[in-house]
PDB file of C-alpha atoms and ligand atoms in Angstrom:
ATOM      1  CA  MET A   1     -11.700  -8.187  -9.918  1.00  0.00           C
ATOM      2  CA  SER A   2      -9.242 -10.758  -8.690  1.00  0.00           C
ATOM      3  CA  ASP A   3     -11.538 -13.822  -8.889  1.00  0.00           C
ATOM      4  CA  ASP A   4      -9.695 -15.199 -11.908  1.00  0.00           C
ATOM      5  CA  LEU A   5      -6.357 -14.581 -10.222  1.00  0.00           C
ATOM      6  CA  ARG A   6      -7.556 -16.391  -7.117  1.00  0.00           C
ATOM      7  CA  GLN A   7      -8.618 -19.373  -9.206  1.00  0.00           C
ATOM      8  CA  LYS A   8      -5.362 -19.519 -11.156  1.00  0.00           C
ATOM      9  CA  ALA A   9      -3.149 -19.019  -8.109  1.00  0.00           C
ATOM     10  CA  GLY A  10      -5.090 -21.723  -6.294  1.00  0.00           C
ATOM     11  CA  ASP A  11      -4.806 -24.126  -9.213  1.00  0.00           C
ATOM     12  CA  VAL A  12      -1.050 -23.675  -9.646  1.00  0.00           C
ATOM     13  CA  ARG A  13      -0.568 -24.020  -5.904  1.00  0.00           C
ATOM     14  CA  ASP A  14      -1.621 -27.643  -6.291  1.00  0.00           C
ATOM     15  CA  ASN A  15       1.530 -28.201  -8.361  1.00  0.00           C
ATOM     16  CA  ALA A  16       3.939 -26.767  -5.780  1.00  0.00           C
ATOM     17  CA  TYR A  17       6.908 -29.076  -5.162  1.00  0.00           C
ATOM     18  CA  VAL A  18       7.399 -28.885  -1.410  1.00  0.00           C
ATOM     19  CA  PRO A  19       8.759 -32.159   0.003  1.00  0.00           C
ATOM     20  CA  TYR A  20      10.793 -30.269   2.635  1.00  0.00           C
ATOM     21  CA  SER A  21       8.426 -27.615   3.986  1.00  0.00           C
ATOM     22  CA  ASN A  22       5.149 -29.229   2.945  1.00  0.00           C
ATOM     23  CA  PHE A  23       3.938 -25.646   2.552  1.00  0.00           C
ATOM     24  CA  LYS A  24       2.360 -25.004  -0.837  1.00  0.00           C
ATOM     25  CA  VAL A  25       2.149 -21.477  -2.238  1.00  0.00           C
ATOM     26  CA  GLY A  26       0.640 -20.282  -5.500  1.00  0.00           C
ATOM     27  CA  ALA A  27       0.985 -16.894  -7.172  1.00  0.00           C
ATOM     28  CA  ALA A  28      -0.727 -15.249 -10.138  1.00  0.00           C
ATOM     29  CA  LEU A  29       0.197 -11.989 -11.839  1.00  0.00           C
ATOM     30  CA  ARG A  30      -1.980 -10.030 -14.229  1.00  0.00           C
ATOM     31  CA  ALA A  31       0.410  -8.488 -16.715  1.00  0.00           C
ATOM     32  CA  ARG A  32      -0.121  -5.163 -18.418  1.00  0.00           C
ATOM     33  CA  SER A  33      -1.406  -6.989 -21.534  1.00  0.00           C
ATOM     34  CA  GLY A  34      -4.110  -8.683 -19.464  1.00  0.00           C
ATOM     35  CA  ALA A  35      -2.447 -12.090 -19.662  1.00  0.00           C
ATOM     36  CA  VAL A  36      -2.109 -13.964 -16.381  1.00  0.00           C
ATOM     37  CA  TYR A  37       1.113 -15.719 -15.378  1.00  0.00           C
ATOM     38  CA  VAL A  38       1.376 -18.186 -12.547  1.00  0.00           C
ATOM     39  CA  GLY A  39       4.021 -19.764 -10.371  1.00  0.00           C
ATOM     40  CA  CYS A  40       4.378 -22.127  -7.443  1.00  0.00           C
ATOM     41  CA  ASN A  41       7.181 -22.735  -4.974  1.00  0.00           C
ATOM     42  CA  VAL A  42       9.751 -25.320  -6.035  1.00  0.00           C
ATOM     43  CA  GLU A  43      12.056 -26.698  -3.365  1.00  0.00           C
ATOM     44  CA  ASN A  44      15.102 -28.933  -3.491  1.00  0.00           C
ATOM     45  CA  VAL A  45      17.278 -30.783  -1.023  1.00  0.00           C
ATOM     46  CA  ALA A  46      19.690 -27.855  -0.746  1.00  0.00           C
ATOM     47  CA  TYR A  47      17.015 -25.923   1.143  1.00  0.00           C
ATOM     48  CA  PRO A  48      18.057 -22.310   0.442  1.00  0.00           C
ATOM     49  CA  GLU A  49      18.062 -22.986  -3.283  1.00  0.00           C
ATOM     50  CA  GLY A  50      14.302 -23.370  -3.468  1.00  0.00           C
ATOM     51  CA  THR A  51      12.282 -20.751  -5.289  1.00  0.00           C
ATOM     52  CA  CYS A  52       9.139 -18.946  -4.152  1.00  0.00           C
ATOM     53  CA  ALA A  53       5.823 -18.933  -5.981  1.00  0.00           C
ATOM     54  CA  GLU A  54       6.129 -15.210  -6.691  1.00  0.00           C
ATOM     55  CA  ALA A  55       9.558 -15.684  -8.293  1.00  0.00           C
ATOM     56  CA  GLY A  56       8.137 -18.428 -10.510  1.00  0.00           C
ATOM     57  CA  ALA A  57       5.279 -16.227 -11.694  1.00  0.00           C
ATOM     58  CA  ILE A  58       7.655 -13.336 -12.407  1.00  0.00           C
ATOM     59  CA  ALA A  59       9.937 -15.651 -14.381  1.00  0.00           C
ATOM     60  CA  ALA A  60       6.988 -16.919 -16.447  1.00  0.00           C
ATOM     61  CA  MET A  61       5.885 -13.349 -17.193  1.00  0.00           C
ATOM     62  CA  VAL A  62       9.340 -12.217 -18.260  1.00  0.00           C
ATOM     63  CA  ALA A  63       9.913 -15.381 -20.290  1.00  0.00           C
ATOM     64  CA  ALA A  64       6.694 -14.573 -22.163  1.00  0.00           C
ATOM     65  CA  GLY A  65       8.058 -11.153 -23.041  1.00  0.00           C
ATOM     66  CA  GLU A  66       6.293  -8.960 -20.492  1.00  0.00           C
ATOM     67  CA  THR A  67       7.911  -6.817 -17.833  1.00  0.00           C
ATOM     68  CA  GLU A  68       5.023  -5.220 -15.951  1.00  0.00           C
ATOM     69  CA  PHE A  69       2.182  -6.560 -13.846  1.00  0.00           C
ATOM     70  CA  VAL A  70      -0.813  -4.599 -12.604  1.00  0.00           C
ATOM     71  CA  GLU A  71      -2.212  -6.975  -9.992  1.00  0.00           C
ATOM     72  CA  ALA A  72      -0.903  -9.906  -7.954  1.00  0.00           C
ATOM     73  CA  TYR A  73      -2.454 -12.707  -5.925  1.00  0.00           C
ATOM     74  CA  VAL A  74      -0.649 -15.045  -3.523  1.00  0.00           C
ATOM     75  CA  ILE A  75      -2.340 -17.967  -1.805  1.00  0.00           C
ATOM     76  CA  ALA A  76      -1.181 -20.468   0.788  1.00  0.00           C
ATOM     77  CA  GLY A  77      -2.642 -23.036   3.128  1.00  0.00           C
ATOM     78  CA  SER A  78      -1.832 -20.984   6.205  1.00  0.00           C
ATOM     79  CA  PRO A  79      -4.059 -19.793   9.075  1.00  0.00           C
ATOM     80  CA  MET A  80      -3.482 -16.194   8.025  1.00  0.00           C
ATOM     81  CA  PRO A  81      -2.531 -14.700   4.646  1.00  0.00           C
ATOM     82  CA  VAL A  82       1.160 -15.160   3.846  1.00  0.00           C
ATOM     83  CA  THR A  83       3.027 -12.017   2.916  1.00  0.00           C
ATOM     84  CA  PRO A  84       5.805 -12.292   0.332  1.00  0.00           C
ATOM     85  CA  CYS A  85       9.299 -12.835   1.737  1.00  0.00           C
ATOM     86  CA  GLY A  86      11.807  -9.986   1.663  1.00  0.00           C
ATOM     87  CA  GLY A  87      13.490 -11.164  -1.515  1.00  0.00           C
ATOM     88  CA  CYS A  88      10.171 -11.504  -3.315  1.00  0.00           C
ATOM     89  CA  ARG A  89       9.146  -8.014  -2.244  1.00  0.00           C
ATOM     90  CA  GLN A  90      12.175  -6.655  -4.062  1.00  0.00           C
ATOM     91  CA  LYS A  91      11.495  -8.883  -7.075  1.00  0.00           C
ATOM     92  CA  LEU A  92       7.851  -7.760  -7.222  1.00  0.00           C
ATOM     93  CA  ALA A  93       8.838  -4.098  -6.874  1.00  0.00           C
ATOM     94  CA  GLU A  94      11.019  -4.444  -9.971  1.00  0.00           C
ATOM     95  CA  PHE A  95       8.027  -5.206 -12.173  1.00  0.00           C
ATOM     96  CA  GLY A  96       5.091  -3.414 -10.552  1.00  0.00           C
ATOM     97  CA  LYS A  97       4.324   0.238  -9.857  1.00  0.00           C
ATOM     98  CA  PRO A  98       4.161   1.257  -6.166  1.00  0.00           C
ATOM     99  CA  ASP A  99       0.358   1.404  -6.163  1.00  0.00           C
ATOM    100  CA  VAL A 100      -0.091  -2.124  -7.523  1.00  0.00           C
ATOM    101  CA  LYS A 101      -2.242  -4.224  -5.219  1.00  0.00           C
ATOM    102  CA  VAL A 102      -1.075  -7.580  -3.922  1.00  0.00           C
ATOM    103  CA  THR A 103      -3.820  -9.776  -2.515  1.00  0.00           C
ATOM    104  CA  MET A 104      -2.586 -12.299   0.025  1.00  0.00           C
ATOM    105  CA  ALA A 105      -4.979 -15.126   0.761  1.00  0.00           C
ATOM    106  CA  THR A 106      -5.571 -18.367   2.565  1.00  0.00           C
ATOM    107  CA  VAL A 107      -7.208 -21.365   0.950  1.00  0.00           C
ATOM    108  CA  SER A 108     -10.029 -20.946   3.460  1.00  0.00           C
ATOM    109  CA  GLY A 109     -10.877 -17.532   1.997  1.00  0.00           C
ATOM    110  CA  VAL A 110      -9.218 -14.946   4.253  1.00  0.00           C
ATOM    111  CA  GLU A 111      -7.795 -12.120   2.138  1.00  0.00           C
ATOM    112  CA  GLU A 112      -5.587  -9.126   2.872  1.00  0.00           C
ATOM    113  CA  VAL A 113      -4.664  -6.507   0.286  1.00  0.00           C
ATOM    114  CA  MET A 114      -1.547  -4.356   0.378  1.00  0.00           C
ATOM    115  CA  GLN A 115       0.146  -2.117  -2.161  1.00  0.00           C
ATOM    116  CA  LEU A 116       3.704  -2.824  -3.253  1.00  0.00           C
ATOM    117  CA  SER A 117       4.773   0.434  -1.615  1.00  0.00           C
ATOM    118  CA  GLU A 118       3.434  -0.848   1.707  1.00  0.00           C
ATOM    119  CA  LEU A 119       5.154  -4.197   1.320  1.00  0.00           C
ATOM    120  CA  LEU A 120       8.508  -2.574   0.603  1.00  0.00           C
ATOM    121  CA  PRO A 121       8.646   0.933   2.055  1.00  0.00           C
ATOM    122  CA  GLY A 122      11.815   2.814   1.240  1.00  0.00           C
ATOM    123  CA  ALA A 123      12.515   0.404  -1.602  1.00  0.00           C
ATOM    124  CA  PHE A 124      15.920   0.427  -3.215  1.00  0.00           C
ATOM    125  CA  GLY A 125      15.263   1.518  -6.768  1.00  0.00           C
ATOM    126  CA  ARG A 126      16.832   2.736  -9.966  1.00  0.00           C
ATOM    127  CA  GLY A 127      16.806   6.267  -8.592  1.00  0.00           C
ATOM    128  CA  HIS A 128      19.492   5.258  -6.099  1.00  0.00           C
ATOM    129  CA  MET A 129      21.871   4.369  -8.886  1.00  0.00           C
ATOM    130  CA  ASP A 130      23.365   6.746 -11.380  1.00  0.00           C
ATOM    131  CA  ILE A 131      22.505   4.597 -14.422  1.00  0.00           C
TER     132      ILE A 131
HETATM  133  N1  THU B   1       7.165 -19.260   0.080  1.00  0.00           N
HETATM  134  C1  THU B   1       6.659 -18.768  -1.098  1.00  0.00           C
HETATM  135  O1  THU B   1       6.669 -19.457  -2.123  1.00  0.00           O
HETATM  136  N2  THU B   1       6.164 -17.508  -1.084  1.00  0.00           N
HETATM  137  C2  THU B   1       6.018 -16.727   0.002  1.00  0.00           C
HETATM  138  O2  THU B   1       5.504 -15.626  -0.096  1.00  0.00           O
HETATM  139  C3  THU B   1       6.487 -17.219   1.312  1.00  0.00           C
HETATM  140  C4  THU B   1       7.222 -18.503   1.300  1.00  0.00           C
HETATM  141  C5  THU B   1       7.655 -20.650   0.088  1.00  0.00           C
HETATM  142  C6  THU B   1       9.137 -20.836   0.184  1.00  0.00           C
HETATM  143  C7  THU B   1       9.227 -22.242   0.734  1.00  0.00           C
HETATM  144  O3  THU B   1       9.133 -23.177  -0.322  1.00  0.00           O
HETATM  145  C8  THU B   1       7.990 -22.378   1.608  1.00  0.00           C
HETATM  146  O4  THU B   1       7.109 -21.342   1.186  1.00  0.00           O
HETATM  147  C9  THU B   1       8.271 -22.248   3.092  1.00  0.00           C
HETATM  148  O5  THU B   1       8.982 -21.100   3.388  1.00  0.00           O
END
């Protein structure tokens, strides 16, 4: 169940630093070990240099020594669930199998679930490179 992820993503969303967009996002990843890692969006005055909530959660997971998540939850204060941006789709695909479920939610309780393979069909992957 994703109840704990919802709670943790919602809690970390409160800490989002968004003086430019005023749009708070929270993300929680359940790693393979069972541990949950969270992230929020962090903006700065050079607008494109801000980081998304998903990227923050991935960084926390990798910094803790884990490189795979089995479930993800993203929450925002939007009228409809926010889907990860293009860059975050690629970042998520790096650390999750194609069938991993990403729940996208609003603070009011609307949820939509998609698999990573649906979020990034035709993903560029290791198989495209001869390494
Ligand atoms: N944002 C995220 O953190 N995750 C998403 O999935 C979509 C967008 C952030 C980036 C920026 O700080 C703000 O939301 C507005 O785009």
